[in-house]
Structure formats: C-alpha cells, structure tokens
PDB file of C-alpha atoms in Angstrom:
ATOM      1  CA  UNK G   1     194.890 -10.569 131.364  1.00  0.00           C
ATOM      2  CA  UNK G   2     197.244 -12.525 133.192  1.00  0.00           C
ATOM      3  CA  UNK G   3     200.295 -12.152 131.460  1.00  0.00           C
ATOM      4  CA  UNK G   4     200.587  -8.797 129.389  1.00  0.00           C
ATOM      5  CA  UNK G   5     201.406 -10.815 126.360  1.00  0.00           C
ATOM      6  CA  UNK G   6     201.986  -8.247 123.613  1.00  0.00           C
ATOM      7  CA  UNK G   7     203.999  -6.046 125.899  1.00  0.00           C
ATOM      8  CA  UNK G   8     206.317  -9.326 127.109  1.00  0.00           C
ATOM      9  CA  UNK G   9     206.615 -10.012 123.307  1.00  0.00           C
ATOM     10  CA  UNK G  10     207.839  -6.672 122.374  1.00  0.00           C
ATOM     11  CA  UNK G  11     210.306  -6.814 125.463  1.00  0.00           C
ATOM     12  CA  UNK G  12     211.588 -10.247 124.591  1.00  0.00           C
ATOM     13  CA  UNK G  13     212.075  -9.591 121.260  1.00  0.00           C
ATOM     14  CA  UNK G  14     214.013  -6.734 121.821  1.00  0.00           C
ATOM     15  CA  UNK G  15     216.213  -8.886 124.700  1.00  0.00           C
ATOM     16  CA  UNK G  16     216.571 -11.897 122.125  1.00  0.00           C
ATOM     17  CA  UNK G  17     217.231  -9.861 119.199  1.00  0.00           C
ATOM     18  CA  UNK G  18     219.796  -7.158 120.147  1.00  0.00           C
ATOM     19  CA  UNK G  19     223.419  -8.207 120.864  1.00  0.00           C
ATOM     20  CA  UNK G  20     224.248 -10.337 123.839  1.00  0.00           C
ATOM     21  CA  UNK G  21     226.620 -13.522 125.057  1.00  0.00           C
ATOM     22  CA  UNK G  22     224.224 -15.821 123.037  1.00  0.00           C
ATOM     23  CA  UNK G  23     223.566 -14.215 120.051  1.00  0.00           C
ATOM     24  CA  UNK G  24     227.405 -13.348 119.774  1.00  0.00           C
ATOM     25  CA  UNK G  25     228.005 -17.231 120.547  1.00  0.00           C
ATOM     26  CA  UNK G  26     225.751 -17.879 117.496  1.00  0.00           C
ATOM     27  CA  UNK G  27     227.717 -15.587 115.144  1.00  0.00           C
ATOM     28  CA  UNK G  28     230.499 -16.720 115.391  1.00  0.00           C
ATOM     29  CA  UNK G  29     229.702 -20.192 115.570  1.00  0.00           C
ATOM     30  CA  UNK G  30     227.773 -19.290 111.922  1.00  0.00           C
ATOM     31  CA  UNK G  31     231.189 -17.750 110.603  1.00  0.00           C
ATOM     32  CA  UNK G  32     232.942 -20.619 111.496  1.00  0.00           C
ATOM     33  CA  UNK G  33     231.198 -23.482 110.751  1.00  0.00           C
ATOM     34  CA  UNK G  34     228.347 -22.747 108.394  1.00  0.00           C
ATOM     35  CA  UNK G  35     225.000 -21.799 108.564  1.00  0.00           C
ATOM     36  CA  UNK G  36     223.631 -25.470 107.700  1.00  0.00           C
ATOM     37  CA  UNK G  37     226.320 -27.288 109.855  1.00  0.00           C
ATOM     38  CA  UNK G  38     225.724 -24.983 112.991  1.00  0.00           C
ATOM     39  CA  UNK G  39     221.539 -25.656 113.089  1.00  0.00           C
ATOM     40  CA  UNK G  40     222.045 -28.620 115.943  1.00  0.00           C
ATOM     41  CA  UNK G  41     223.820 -26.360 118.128  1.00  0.00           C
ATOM     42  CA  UNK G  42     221.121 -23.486 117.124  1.00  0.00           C
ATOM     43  CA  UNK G  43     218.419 -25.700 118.281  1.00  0.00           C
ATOM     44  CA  UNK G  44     220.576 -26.784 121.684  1.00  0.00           C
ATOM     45  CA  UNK G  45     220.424 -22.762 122.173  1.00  0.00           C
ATOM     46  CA  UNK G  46     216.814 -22.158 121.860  1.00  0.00           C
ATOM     47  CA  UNK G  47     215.609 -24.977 123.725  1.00  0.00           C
ATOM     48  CA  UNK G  48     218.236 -24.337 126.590  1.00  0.00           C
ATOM     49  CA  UNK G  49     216.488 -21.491 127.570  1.00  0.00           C
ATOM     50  CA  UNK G  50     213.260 -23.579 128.200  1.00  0.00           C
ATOM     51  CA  UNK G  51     215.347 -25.287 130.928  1.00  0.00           C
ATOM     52  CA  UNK G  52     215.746 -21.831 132.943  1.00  0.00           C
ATOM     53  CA  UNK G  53     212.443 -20.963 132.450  1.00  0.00           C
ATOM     54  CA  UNK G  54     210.214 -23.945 134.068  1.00  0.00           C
ATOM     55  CA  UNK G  55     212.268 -24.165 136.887  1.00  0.00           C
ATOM     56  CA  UNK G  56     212.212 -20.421 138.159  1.00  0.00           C
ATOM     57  CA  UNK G  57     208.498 -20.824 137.333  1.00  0.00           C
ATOM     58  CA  UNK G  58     208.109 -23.543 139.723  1.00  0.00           C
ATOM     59  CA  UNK G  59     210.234 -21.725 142.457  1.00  0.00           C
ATOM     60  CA  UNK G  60     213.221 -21.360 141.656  1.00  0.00           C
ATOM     61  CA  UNK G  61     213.283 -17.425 142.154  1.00  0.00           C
ATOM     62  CA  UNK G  62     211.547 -17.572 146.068  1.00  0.00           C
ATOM     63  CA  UNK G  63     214.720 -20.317 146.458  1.00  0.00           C
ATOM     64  CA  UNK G  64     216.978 -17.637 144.961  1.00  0.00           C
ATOM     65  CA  UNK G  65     215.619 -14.692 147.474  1.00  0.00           C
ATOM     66  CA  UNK G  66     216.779 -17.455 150.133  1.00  0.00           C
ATOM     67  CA  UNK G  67     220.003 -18.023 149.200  1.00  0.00           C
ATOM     68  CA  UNK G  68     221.400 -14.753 147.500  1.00  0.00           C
ATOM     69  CA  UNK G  69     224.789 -15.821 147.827  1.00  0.00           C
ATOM     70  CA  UNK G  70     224.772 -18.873 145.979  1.00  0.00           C
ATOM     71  CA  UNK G  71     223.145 -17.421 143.340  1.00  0.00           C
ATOM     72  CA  UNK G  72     225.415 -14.261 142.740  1.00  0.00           C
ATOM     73  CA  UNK G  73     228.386 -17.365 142.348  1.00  0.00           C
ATOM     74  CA  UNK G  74     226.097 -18.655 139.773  1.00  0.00           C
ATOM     75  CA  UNK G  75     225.929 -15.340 137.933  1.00  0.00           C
ATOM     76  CA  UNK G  76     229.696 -14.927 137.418  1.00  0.00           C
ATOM     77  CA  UNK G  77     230.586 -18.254 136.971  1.00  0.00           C
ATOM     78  CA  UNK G  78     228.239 -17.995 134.161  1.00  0.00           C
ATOM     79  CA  UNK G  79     230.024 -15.084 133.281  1.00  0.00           C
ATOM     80  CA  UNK G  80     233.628 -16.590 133.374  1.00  0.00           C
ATOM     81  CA  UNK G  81     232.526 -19.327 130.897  1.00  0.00           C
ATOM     82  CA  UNK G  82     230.594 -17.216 128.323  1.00  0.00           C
ATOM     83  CA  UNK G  83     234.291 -15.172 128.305  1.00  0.00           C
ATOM     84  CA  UNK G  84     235.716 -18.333 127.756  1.00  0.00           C
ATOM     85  CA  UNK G  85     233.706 -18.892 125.310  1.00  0.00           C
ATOM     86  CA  UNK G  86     234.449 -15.324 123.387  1.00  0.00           C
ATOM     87  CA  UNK G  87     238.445 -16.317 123.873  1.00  0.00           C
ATOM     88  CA  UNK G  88     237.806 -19.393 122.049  1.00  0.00           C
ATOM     89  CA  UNK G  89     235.930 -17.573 119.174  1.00  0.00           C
ATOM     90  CA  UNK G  90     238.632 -14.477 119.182  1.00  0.00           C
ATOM     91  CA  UNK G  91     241.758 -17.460 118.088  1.00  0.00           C
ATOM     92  CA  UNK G  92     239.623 -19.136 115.330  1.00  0.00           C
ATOM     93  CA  UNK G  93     240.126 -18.509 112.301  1.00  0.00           C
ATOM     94  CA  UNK G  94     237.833 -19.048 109.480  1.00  0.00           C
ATOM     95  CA  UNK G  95     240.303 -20.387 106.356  1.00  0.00           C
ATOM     96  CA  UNK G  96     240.742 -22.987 107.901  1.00  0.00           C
ATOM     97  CA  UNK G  97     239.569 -25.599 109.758  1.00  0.00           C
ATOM     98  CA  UNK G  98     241.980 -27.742 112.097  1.00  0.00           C
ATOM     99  CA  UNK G  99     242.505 -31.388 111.637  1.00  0.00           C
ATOM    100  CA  UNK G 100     239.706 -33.569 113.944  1.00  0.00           C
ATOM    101  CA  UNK G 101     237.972 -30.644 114.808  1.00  0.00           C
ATOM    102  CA  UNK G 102     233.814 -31.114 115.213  1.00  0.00           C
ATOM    103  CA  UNK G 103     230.831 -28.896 115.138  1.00  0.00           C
ATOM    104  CA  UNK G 104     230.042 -27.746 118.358  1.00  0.00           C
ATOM    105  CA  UNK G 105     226.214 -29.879 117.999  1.00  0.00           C
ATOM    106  CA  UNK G 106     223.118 -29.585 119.968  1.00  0.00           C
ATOM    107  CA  UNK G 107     224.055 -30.706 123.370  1.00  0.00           C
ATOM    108  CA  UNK G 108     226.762 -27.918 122.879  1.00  0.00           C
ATOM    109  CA  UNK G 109     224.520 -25.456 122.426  1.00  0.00           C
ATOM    110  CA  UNK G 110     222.007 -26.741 125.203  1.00  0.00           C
ATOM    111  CA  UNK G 111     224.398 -25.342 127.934  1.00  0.00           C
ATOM    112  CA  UNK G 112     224.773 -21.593 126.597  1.00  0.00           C
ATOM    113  CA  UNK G 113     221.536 -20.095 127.745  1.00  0.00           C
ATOM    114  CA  UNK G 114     221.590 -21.743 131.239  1.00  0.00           C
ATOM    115  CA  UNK G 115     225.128 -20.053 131.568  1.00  0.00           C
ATOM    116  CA  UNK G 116     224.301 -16.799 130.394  1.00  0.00           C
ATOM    117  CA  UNK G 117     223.613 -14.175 132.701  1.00  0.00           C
ATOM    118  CA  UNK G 118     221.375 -11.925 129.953  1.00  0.00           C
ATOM    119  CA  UNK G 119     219.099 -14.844 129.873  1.00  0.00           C
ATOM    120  CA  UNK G 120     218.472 -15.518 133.116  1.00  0.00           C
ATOM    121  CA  UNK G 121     217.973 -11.410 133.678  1.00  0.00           C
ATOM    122  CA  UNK G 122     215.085 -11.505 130.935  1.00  0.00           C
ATOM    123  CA  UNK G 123     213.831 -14.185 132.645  1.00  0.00           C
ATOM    124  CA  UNK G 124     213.163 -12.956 135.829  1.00  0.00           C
ATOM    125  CA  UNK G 125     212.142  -9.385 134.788  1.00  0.00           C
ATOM    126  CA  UNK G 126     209.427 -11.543 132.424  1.00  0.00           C
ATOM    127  CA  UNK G 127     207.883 -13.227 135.591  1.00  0.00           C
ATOM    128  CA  UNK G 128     208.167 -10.504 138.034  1.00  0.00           C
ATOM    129  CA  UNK G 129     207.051  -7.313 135.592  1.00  0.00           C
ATOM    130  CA  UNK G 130     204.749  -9.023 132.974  1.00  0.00           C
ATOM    131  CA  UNK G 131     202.568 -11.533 135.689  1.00  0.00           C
ATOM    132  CA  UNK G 132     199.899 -10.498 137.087  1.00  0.00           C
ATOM    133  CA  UNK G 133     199.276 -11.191 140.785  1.00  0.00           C
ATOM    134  CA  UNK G 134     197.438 -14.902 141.214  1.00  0.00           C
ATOM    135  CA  UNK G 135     198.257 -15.968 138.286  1.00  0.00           C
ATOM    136  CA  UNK G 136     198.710 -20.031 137.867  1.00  0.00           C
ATOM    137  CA  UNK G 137     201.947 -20.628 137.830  1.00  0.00           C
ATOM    138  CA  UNK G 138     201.382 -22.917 135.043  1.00  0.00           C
ATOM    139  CA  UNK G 139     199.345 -20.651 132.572  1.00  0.00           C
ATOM    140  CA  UNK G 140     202.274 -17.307 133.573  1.00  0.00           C
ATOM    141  CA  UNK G 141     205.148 -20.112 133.187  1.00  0.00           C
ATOM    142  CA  UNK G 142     203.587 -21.726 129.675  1.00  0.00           C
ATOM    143  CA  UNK G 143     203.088 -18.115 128.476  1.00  0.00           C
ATOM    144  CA  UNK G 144     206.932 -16.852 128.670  1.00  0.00           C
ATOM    145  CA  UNK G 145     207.712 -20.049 127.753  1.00  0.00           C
ATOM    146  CA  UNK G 146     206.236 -19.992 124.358  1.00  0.00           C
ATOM    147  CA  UNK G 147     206.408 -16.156 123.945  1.00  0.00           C
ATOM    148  CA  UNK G 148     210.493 -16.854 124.189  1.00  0.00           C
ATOM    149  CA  UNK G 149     210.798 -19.776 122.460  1.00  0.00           C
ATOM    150  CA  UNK G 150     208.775 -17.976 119.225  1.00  0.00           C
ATOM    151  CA  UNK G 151     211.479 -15.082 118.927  1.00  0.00           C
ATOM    152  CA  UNK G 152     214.707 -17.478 119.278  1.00  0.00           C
ATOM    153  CA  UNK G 153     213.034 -19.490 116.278  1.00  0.00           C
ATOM    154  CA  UNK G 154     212.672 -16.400 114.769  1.00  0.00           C
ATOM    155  CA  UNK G 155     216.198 -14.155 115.860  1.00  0.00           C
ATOM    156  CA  UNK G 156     218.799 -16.524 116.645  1.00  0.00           C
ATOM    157  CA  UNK G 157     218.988 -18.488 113.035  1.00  0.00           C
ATOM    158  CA  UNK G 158     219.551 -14.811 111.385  1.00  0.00           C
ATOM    159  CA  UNK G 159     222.752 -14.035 113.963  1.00  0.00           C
ATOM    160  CA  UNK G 160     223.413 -17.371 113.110  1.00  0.00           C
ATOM    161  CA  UNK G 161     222.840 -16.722 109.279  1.00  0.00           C
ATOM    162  CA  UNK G 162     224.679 -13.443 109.724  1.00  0.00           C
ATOM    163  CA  UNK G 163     227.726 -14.770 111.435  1.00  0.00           C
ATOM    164  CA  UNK G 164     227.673 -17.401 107.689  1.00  0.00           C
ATOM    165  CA  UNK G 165     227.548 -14.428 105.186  1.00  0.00           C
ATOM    166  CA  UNK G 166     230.397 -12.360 107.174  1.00  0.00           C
ATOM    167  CA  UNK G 167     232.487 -15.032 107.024  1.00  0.00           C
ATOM    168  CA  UNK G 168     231.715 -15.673 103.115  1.00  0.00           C
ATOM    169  CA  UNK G 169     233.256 -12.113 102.799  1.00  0.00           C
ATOM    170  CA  UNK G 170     236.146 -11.768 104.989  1.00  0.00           C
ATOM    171  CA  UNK G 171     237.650 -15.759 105.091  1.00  0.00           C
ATOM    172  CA  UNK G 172     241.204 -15.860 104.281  1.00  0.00           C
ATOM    173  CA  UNK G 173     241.933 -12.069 104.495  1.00  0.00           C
ATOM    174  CA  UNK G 174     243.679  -9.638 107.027  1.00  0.00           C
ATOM    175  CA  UNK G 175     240.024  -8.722 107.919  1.00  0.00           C
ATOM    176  CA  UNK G 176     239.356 -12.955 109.527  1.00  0.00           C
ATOM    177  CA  UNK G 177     241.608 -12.021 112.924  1.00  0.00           C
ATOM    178  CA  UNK G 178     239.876  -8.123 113.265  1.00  0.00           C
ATOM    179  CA  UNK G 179     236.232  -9.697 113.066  1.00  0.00           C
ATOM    180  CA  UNK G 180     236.696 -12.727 115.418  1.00  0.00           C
ATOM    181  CA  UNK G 181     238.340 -10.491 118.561  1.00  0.00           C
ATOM    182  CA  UNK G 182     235.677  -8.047 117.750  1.00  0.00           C
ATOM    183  CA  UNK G 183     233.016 -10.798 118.016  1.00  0.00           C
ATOM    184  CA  UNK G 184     234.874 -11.928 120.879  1.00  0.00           C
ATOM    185  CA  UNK G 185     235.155  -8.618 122.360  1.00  0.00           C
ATOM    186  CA  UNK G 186     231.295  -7.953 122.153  1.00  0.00           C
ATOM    187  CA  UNK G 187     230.824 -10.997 123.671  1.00  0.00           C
ATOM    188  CA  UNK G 188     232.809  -9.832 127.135  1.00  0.00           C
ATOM    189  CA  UNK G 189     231.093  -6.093 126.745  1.00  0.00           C
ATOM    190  CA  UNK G 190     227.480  -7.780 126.689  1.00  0.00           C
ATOM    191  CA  UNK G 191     228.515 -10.228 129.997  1.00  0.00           C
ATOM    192  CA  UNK G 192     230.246  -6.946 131.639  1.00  0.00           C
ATOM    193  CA  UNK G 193     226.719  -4.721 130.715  1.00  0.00           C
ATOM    194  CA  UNK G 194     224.269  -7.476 132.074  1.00  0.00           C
ATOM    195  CA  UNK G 195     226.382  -7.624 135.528  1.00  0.00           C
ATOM    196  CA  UNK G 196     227.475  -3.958 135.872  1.00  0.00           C
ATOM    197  CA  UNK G 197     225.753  -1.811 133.848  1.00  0.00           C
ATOM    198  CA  UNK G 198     222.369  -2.272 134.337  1.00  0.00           C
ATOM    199  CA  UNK G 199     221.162  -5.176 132.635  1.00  0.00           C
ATOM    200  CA  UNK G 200     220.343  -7.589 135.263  1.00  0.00           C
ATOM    201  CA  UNK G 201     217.075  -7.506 137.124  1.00  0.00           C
ATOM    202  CA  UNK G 202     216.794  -6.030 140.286  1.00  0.00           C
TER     203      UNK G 202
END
C-alpha cells in the first residue's frame, strides 16, 4: 500500500486529539464565546491545516532541507504568536463580554494551524514515516490530506464543545481567572514540548 493508512489514522488521531496550541486555542475560544458562535472559526482551523499540507506535498519539505535556516525562524515565530495567543486567552474572562468585541470568525481561525509548530511536526512525520517510496505525490498528498481533515471534523468541535460546558460551570466565579491561565498555560507547555522536548520531527 502506498500510504499505511490505518496506521497514519491512528497516529493522527492521537496528534489531533491530545492537547496542543490548537486544540487549547479551540477551548478557550469555546469557553468564551460559545459553542454555536465559535463554529466559523472551528471550520477556519480545520481547513487551515489543508493549506500546510498541499504545499509540503508539492515540495515544500526538499525546499525546507535547502534552506534550514529560514525555516527554524518560521518555527518560533510560529511559536511567539501561538503564546500570544495563550496571553490573550489567560486575561479573558468569561462573565463578561467587552463592549464591540467580535467572534474571532473563520478567517481567524484559518491562520492557527499554519502557525502552529505541532501541526506542521505531524505533518512532516505523516509524509516522511507513513509514504511509501514512489509514491505519486498526488495519491500520498490526497491521502494525509483527507485522513487529517476526517479527525479535526471529528476532535476539534468536542475541545471546542468542551471549552462551552467548562465555561457553563465556572463563569462568574473565583474559578473563571484559575481556568483561563491554566488554558493559557497549556497552551505555552504544548509550543515549549513540540520545540524542545521532542515533539517536532527530526
């Protein structure tokens, strides 16, 4: 078989299901904003990651063996903005919501997967450790694609979902400011694990 299909499912689902920038993005998003109002910016999130995938299909990872450098910026900029991202979610609160504030929406969520480092990590170990040798790029590209894109339909609406119950419970209390800089701090521990402990491809 070209692609080992069941074993890349098994491994994505275990990469897009278990905590990591994205998925801590997506609760927090849920426990501020809603379940139903945060579904564009879901949507933005899953079909970001399609726009890593094609292009390191296409080349993008013999251009990155090229120029190593340029890519390791990449990485930690990436990096630096899904922290940003976590300090945004650790100073919201969820009584209350401030005046002219909007849903983050779907091109919101477009950007997240591009700029997460976990992403691009599963990525690559997908093409390099679950391809066969002569493969079509096309059929080995099409394959992750739609392998991925199955378990965020599936996984990232329940962190989203989850983030939306949480919030139900702990709204208003002393609890609200403990869960957001934990969600926030989670965030920063999953960036720090997929650059320094282990979590990136090699």
């Amino acid at each position: 078989m070209p692609v080992a299909t069941t074993s890349f499912l098994i491994f994505a689902a275990s990469q897009v299901g278990t905590p990591g920038p994205a998925n801590m993005v997506l609760l927090g998003t849920g426990a501020r904003y809603g379940f139903r109002a945060a579904l564009p910016f879901v949507a933005g999130v899953i079909l970001g990651k399609q726009l890593i995938i094609w292009p390191l299909g296409f080349g993008l990872l013999q251009l990155a063996e090229q120029a190593p450098t340029a890519f390791a910026v990449l990485k930690y900029a990436s990096a630096a903005y899904i922290c940003w991202l976590a300090w945004k979610i650790a100073n919201l609160r969820l009584s209350h919501q401030d005046a002219g504030e909007s849903v983050p929406g779907f091109w919101a969520g477009l950007v997240v997967h591009p700029l997460n480092p976990k992403a691009w990590a599963m990525i690559i170990a997908g093409f390099t450790g679950f391809v066969a040798a002569g493969t079509s790029v096309l059929s080995a590209t099409l394959t992750i694609a739609l392998v991925l894109l199955t378990c965020q339909l599936v996984l990232h609406p329940i962190w989203t979902f989850a983030g939306d119950r949480i919030a139900r419970v702990v709204a208003g209390r002393p609890a609200e400011k403990y869960l957001m800089w934990t969600l926030a701090g989670l965030t920063v521990a999953s960036v720090l694990f997929v650059l320094f402990g282990g979590g990136t491809h090699q």
